Coordinates of C-alpha atoms in Angstrom, one line a residue:
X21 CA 3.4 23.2 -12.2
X22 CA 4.2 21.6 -8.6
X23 CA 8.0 21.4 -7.7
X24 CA 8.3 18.2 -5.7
X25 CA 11.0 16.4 -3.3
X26 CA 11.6 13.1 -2.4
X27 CA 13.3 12.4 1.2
X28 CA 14.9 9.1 1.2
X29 CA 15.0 8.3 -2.7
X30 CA 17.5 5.5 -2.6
X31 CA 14.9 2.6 -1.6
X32 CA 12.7 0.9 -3.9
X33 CA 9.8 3.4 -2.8
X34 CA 11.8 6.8 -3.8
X35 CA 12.6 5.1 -6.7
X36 CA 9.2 4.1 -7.9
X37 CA 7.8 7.8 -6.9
X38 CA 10.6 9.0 -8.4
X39 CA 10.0 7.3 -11.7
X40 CA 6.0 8.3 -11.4
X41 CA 7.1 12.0 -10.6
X42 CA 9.1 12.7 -13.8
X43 CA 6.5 11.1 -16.1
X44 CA 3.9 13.7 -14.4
X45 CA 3.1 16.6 -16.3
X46 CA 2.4 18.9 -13.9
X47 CA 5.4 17.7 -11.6
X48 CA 9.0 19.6 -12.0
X49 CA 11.1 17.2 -9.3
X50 CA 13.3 19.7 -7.4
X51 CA 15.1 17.1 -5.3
X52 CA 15.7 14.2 -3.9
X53 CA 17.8 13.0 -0.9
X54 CA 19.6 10.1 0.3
X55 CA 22.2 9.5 3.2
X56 CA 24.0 6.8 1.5
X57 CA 24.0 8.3 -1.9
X58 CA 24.5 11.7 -1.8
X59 CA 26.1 13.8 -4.6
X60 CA 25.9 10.6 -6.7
X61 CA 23.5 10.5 -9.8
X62 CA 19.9 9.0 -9.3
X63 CA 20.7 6.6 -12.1
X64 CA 23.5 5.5 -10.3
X65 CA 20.5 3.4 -7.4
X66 CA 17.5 3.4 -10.4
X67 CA 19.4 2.2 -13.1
X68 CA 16.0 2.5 -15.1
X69 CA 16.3 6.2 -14.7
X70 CA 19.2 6.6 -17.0
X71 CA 18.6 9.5 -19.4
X72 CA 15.5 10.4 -17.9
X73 CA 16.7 13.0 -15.3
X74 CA 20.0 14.5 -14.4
X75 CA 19.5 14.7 -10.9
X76 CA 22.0 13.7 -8.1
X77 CA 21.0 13.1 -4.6
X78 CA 21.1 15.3 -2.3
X79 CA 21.9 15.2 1.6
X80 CA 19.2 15.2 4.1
X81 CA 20.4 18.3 5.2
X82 CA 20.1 20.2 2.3
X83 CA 16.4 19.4 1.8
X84 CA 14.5 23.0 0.4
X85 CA 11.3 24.1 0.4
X86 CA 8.9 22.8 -2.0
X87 CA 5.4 22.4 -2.9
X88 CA 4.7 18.6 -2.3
X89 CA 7.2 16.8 -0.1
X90 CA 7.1 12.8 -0.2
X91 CA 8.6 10.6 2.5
X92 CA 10.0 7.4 1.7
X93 CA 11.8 6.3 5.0
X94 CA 12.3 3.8 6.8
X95 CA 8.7 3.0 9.9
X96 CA 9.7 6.1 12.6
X97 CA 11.5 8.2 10.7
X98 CA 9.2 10.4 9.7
X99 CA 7.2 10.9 13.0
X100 CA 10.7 11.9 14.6
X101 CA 11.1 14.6 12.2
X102 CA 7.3 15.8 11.1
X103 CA 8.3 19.3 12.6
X104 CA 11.1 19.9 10.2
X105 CA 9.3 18.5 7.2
X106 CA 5.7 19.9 7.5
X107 CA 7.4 23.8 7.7
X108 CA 8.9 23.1 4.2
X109 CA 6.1 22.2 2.3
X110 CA 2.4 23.1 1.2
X111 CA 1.5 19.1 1.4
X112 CA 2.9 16.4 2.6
X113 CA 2.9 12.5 1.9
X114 CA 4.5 10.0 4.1
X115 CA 4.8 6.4 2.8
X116 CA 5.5 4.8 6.0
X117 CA 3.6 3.7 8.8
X118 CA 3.9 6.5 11.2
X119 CA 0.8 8.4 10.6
X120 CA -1.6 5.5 8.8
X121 CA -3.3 5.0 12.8
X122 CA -6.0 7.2 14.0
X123 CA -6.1 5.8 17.3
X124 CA -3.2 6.3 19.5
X125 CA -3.8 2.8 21.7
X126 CA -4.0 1.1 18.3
X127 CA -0.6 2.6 17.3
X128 CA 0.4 1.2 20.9
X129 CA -0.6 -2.3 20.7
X130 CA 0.3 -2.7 17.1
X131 CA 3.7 -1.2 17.0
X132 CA 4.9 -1.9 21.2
X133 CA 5.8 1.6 21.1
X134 CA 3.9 5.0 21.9
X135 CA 3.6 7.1 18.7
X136 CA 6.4 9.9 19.0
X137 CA 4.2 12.6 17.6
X138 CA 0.9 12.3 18.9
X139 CA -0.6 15.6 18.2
X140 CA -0.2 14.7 14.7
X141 CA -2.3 11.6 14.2
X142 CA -5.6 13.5 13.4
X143 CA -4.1 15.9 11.0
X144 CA -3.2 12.9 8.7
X145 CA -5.5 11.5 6.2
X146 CA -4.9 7.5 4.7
X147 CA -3.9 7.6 1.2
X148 CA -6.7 5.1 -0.1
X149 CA -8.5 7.1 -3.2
X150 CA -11.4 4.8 -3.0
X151 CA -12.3 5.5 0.6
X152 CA -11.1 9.2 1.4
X153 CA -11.4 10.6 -1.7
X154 CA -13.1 13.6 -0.7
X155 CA -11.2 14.2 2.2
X156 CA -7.5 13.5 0.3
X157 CA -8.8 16.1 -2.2
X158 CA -7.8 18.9 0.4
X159 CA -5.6 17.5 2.4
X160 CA -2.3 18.4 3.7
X161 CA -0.9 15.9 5.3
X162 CA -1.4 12.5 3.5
X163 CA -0.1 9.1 5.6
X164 CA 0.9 6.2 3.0
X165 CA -1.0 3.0 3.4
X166 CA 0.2 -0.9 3.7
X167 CA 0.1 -3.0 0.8
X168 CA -1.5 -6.0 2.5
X169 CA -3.7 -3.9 4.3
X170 CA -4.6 -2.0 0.8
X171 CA -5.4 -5.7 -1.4
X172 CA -7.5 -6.5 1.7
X173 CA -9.3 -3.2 1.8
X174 CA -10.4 -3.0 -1.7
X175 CA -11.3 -6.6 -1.9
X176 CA -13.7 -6.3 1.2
X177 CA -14.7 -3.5 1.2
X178 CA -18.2 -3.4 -0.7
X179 CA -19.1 -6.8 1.8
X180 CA -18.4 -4.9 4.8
X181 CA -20.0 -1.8 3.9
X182 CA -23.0 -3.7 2.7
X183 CA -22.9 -5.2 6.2
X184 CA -22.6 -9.2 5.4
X185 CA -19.3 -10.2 6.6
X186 CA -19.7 -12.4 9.6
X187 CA -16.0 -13.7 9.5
X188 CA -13.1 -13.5 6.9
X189 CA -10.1 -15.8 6.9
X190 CA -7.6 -13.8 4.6
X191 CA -4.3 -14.7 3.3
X192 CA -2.0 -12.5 1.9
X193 CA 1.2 -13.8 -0.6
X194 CA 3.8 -11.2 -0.7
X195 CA 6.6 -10.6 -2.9
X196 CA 10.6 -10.0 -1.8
X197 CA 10.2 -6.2 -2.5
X198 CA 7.8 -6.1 0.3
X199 CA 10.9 -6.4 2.7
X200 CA 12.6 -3.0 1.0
X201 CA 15.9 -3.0 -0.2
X202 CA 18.3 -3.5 2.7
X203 CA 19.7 -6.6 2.7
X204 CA 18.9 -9.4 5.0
X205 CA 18.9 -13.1 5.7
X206 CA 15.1 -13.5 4.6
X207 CA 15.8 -11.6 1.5
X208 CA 19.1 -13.4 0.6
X209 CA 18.5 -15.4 -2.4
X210 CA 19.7 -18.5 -1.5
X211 CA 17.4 -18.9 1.2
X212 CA 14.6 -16.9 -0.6
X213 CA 14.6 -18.8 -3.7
X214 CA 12.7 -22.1 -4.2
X215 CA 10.9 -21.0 -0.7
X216 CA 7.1 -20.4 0.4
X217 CA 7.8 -19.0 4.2
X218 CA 4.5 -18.0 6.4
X219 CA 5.6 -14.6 7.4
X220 CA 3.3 -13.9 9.9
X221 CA 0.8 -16.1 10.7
X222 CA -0.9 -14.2 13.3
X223 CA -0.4 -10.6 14.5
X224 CA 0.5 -9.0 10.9
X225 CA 0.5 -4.8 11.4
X226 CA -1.5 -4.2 8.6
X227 CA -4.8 -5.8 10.3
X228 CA -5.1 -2.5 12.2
X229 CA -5.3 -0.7 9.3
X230 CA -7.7 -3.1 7.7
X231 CA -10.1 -2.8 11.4
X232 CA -9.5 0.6 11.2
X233 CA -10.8 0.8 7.3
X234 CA -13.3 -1.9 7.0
X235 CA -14.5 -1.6 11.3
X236 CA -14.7 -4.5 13.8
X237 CA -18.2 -5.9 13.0
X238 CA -16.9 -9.2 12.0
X239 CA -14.0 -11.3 12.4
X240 CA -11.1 -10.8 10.7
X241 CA -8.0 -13.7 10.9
X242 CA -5.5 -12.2 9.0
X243 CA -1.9 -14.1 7.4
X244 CA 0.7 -13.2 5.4
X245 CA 3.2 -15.5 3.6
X246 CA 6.4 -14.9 1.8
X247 CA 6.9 -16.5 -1.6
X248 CA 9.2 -16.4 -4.5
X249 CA 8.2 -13.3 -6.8
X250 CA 9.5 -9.7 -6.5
X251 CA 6.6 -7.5 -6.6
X252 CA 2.8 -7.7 -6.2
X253 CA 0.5 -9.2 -3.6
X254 CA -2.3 -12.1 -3.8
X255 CA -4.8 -12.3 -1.2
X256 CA -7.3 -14.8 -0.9
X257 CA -10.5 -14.2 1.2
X258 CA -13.0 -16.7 2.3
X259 CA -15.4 -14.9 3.4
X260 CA -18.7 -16.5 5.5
X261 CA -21.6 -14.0 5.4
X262 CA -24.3 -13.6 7.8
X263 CA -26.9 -14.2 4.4
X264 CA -26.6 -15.7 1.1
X265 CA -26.7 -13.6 -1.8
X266 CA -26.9 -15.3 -5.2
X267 CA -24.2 -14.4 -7.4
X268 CA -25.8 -12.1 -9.8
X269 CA -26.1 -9.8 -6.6
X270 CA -23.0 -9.8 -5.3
X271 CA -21.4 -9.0 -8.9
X272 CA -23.9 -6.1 -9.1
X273 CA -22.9 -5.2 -5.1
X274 CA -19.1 -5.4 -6.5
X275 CA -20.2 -2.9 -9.7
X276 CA -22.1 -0.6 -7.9
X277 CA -19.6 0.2 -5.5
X278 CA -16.3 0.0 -8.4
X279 CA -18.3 1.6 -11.3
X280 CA -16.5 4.9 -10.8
X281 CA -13.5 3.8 -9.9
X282 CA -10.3 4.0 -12.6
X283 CA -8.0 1.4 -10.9
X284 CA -10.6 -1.3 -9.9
X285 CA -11.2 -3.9 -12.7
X286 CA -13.5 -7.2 -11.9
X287 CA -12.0 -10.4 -13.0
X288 CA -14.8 -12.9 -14.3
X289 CA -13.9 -14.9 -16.8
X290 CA -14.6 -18.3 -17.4
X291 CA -12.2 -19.7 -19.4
X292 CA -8.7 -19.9 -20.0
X293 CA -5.6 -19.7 -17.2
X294 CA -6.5 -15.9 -15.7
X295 CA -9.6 -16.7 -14.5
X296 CA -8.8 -15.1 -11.1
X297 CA -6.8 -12.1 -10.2
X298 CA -2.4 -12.3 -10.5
X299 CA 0.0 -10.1 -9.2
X300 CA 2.4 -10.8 -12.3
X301 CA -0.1 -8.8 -14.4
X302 CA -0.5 -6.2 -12.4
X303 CA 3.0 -4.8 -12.3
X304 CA 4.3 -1.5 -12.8
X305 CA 0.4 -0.4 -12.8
X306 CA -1.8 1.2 -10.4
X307 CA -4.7 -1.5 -11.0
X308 CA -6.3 -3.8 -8.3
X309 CA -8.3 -6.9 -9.8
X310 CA -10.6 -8.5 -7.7
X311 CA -12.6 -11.9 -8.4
X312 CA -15.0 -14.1 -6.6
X313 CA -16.8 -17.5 -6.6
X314 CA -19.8 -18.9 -4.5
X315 CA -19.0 -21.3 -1.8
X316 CA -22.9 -22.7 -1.5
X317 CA -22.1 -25.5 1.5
X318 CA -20.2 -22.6 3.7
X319 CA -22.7 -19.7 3.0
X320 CA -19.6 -18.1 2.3
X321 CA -17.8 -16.5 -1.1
X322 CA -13.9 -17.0 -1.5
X323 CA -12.6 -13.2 -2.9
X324 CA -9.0 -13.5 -4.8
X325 CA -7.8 -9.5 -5.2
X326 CA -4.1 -9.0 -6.2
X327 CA -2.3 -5.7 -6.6
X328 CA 1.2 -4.2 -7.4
X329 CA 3.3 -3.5 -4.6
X330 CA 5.2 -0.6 -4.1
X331 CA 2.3 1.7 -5.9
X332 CA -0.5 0.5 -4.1
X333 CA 0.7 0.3 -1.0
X334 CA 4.2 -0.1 1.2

């Protein structure tokens, strides 16, 4: 049995690890902080907690020693305290962004910042089972990884290991959760609801993680856009390939590389209205679906891959 904390367990992430956590049958959760909440009941900010745990939240301050630690700050929290953390803990997993970038200039350009721990970069591993999951197996420090970034990854993946992508124009629909759960204009309902916003058309942080999974052998042009749901992520793909495979052969490409894997599922069917990958079925589960069809007069394939939010990525 691992005792486990959660730092920051008032947010929609603590409360979704929190909720994993306590189902776990080797997990005993030992704690769980918050700021804003402390010495109130966890059911009090995860309503869907109630009679599942008597814990209250604790102050930061107060955070013990335990045998897994989990981060669910807010992007820089983490690095500014990674000292503090890593001395009370046999392993560690940070959710945020701080520690998903190898490279140091990449953390730079991406972020307009330098990274605040450094030294700490290389001792991280990224959280992605399905392509570290020897090295997570033993690791110690484990760094979260984006949820755009994450759809994108697993959707591309066996194309660009395979060595066929020439370019990829991917967009990425997001639901409100993506924002967390601080309040703001964007996430107001009144302006939210009824609205398909294009989030970031260029620039999105999460391409460096996908360059930084996938490599920079091909072009990647990368969008995200805001629309009304809560939780999950759709990307769409068209992908233009430097040879064209028949179908049967990228299906098998797509098999060979997922046949092992427990949360992959290929989507081909031909009938009926969930003929392609959707976020609303995905929810509350750890699945990514991923479908395909042949664009013959582009030499080109158009991938839709949708996952849950919030457990696949952050």
């Amino acid at each position: 049995m691992f005792s486990a904390a959660v730092v920051g367990g008032a947010g929609y992430v603590g409360g979704e690890l929190l909720r994993l956590l306590l189902f776990h049958p080797n997990v005993r959760v030992q704690q769980i902080t918050s700021l804003s909440q402390s010495g109130r009941f966890v059911y009090t900010a995860h309503p869907n907690l109630r009679g599942q745990t008597r814990l209250k939240f604790s102050h930061p301050d107060e955070l013990e020693a335990c045998d897994i630690l989990f981060l669910a700050q807010p992007h820089g929290a983490a690095a500014q305290s990674i000292e503090r953390y890593a001395a009370l803990c046999e392993r560690l997993i940070d959710t945020s962004a701080d520690f998903r970038l190898q490279d140091p200039d990449a953390y730079r350009r991406w972020y307009g910042q330098p990274h605040p721990a450094l030294n700490w970069l290389p001792k991280f591993v990224y959280g992605l089972p399905e392509r570290h999951r020897d090295a997570l197996r033993d690791a110690r420090y484990v760094s979260g990884v984006g949820c755009n970034a994450t759809v994108t990854n697993l959707g591309l993946a066996p194309l660009a290991d395979a060595g066929l992508l020439e370019s990829v124009v991917t967009e990425v629909k997001v639901g409100s959760s993506e924002g967390g759960g601080r309040p703001s204009q964007s996430s107001h309902h009144p302006e939210r609801s009824g609205s398909i916003r294009s989030f970031k058309p260029t620039g999105h942080r999460h391409q460096a993680e996908i360059q930084q999974a996938l490599g920079d052998d091909f072009a990647l042009h990368f969008s995200v856009t805001a629309v009304e749901m809560v939780r999950g992520a759709l990307a769409t793909s068209h992908c233009f390939l430097k040879e064209k495979p028949a179908e049967r052969d990228l299906w098998k490409l797509y098999r060979a590389a997922y046949k092992n894997e427990p949360f992959i599922r290929l989507v081909k069917s031909r009938t009926g209205i969930h003929r392609y990958p959707d976020p609303k079925l995905l929810a509350g589960t750890n699945f990514c679906d991923i479908g395909f069809e042949v664009d013959p007069p582009c030499v080109g394939v158009c991938y839709v891959h949708s996952e849950n939010r919030r457990q696949r990525g952050y």
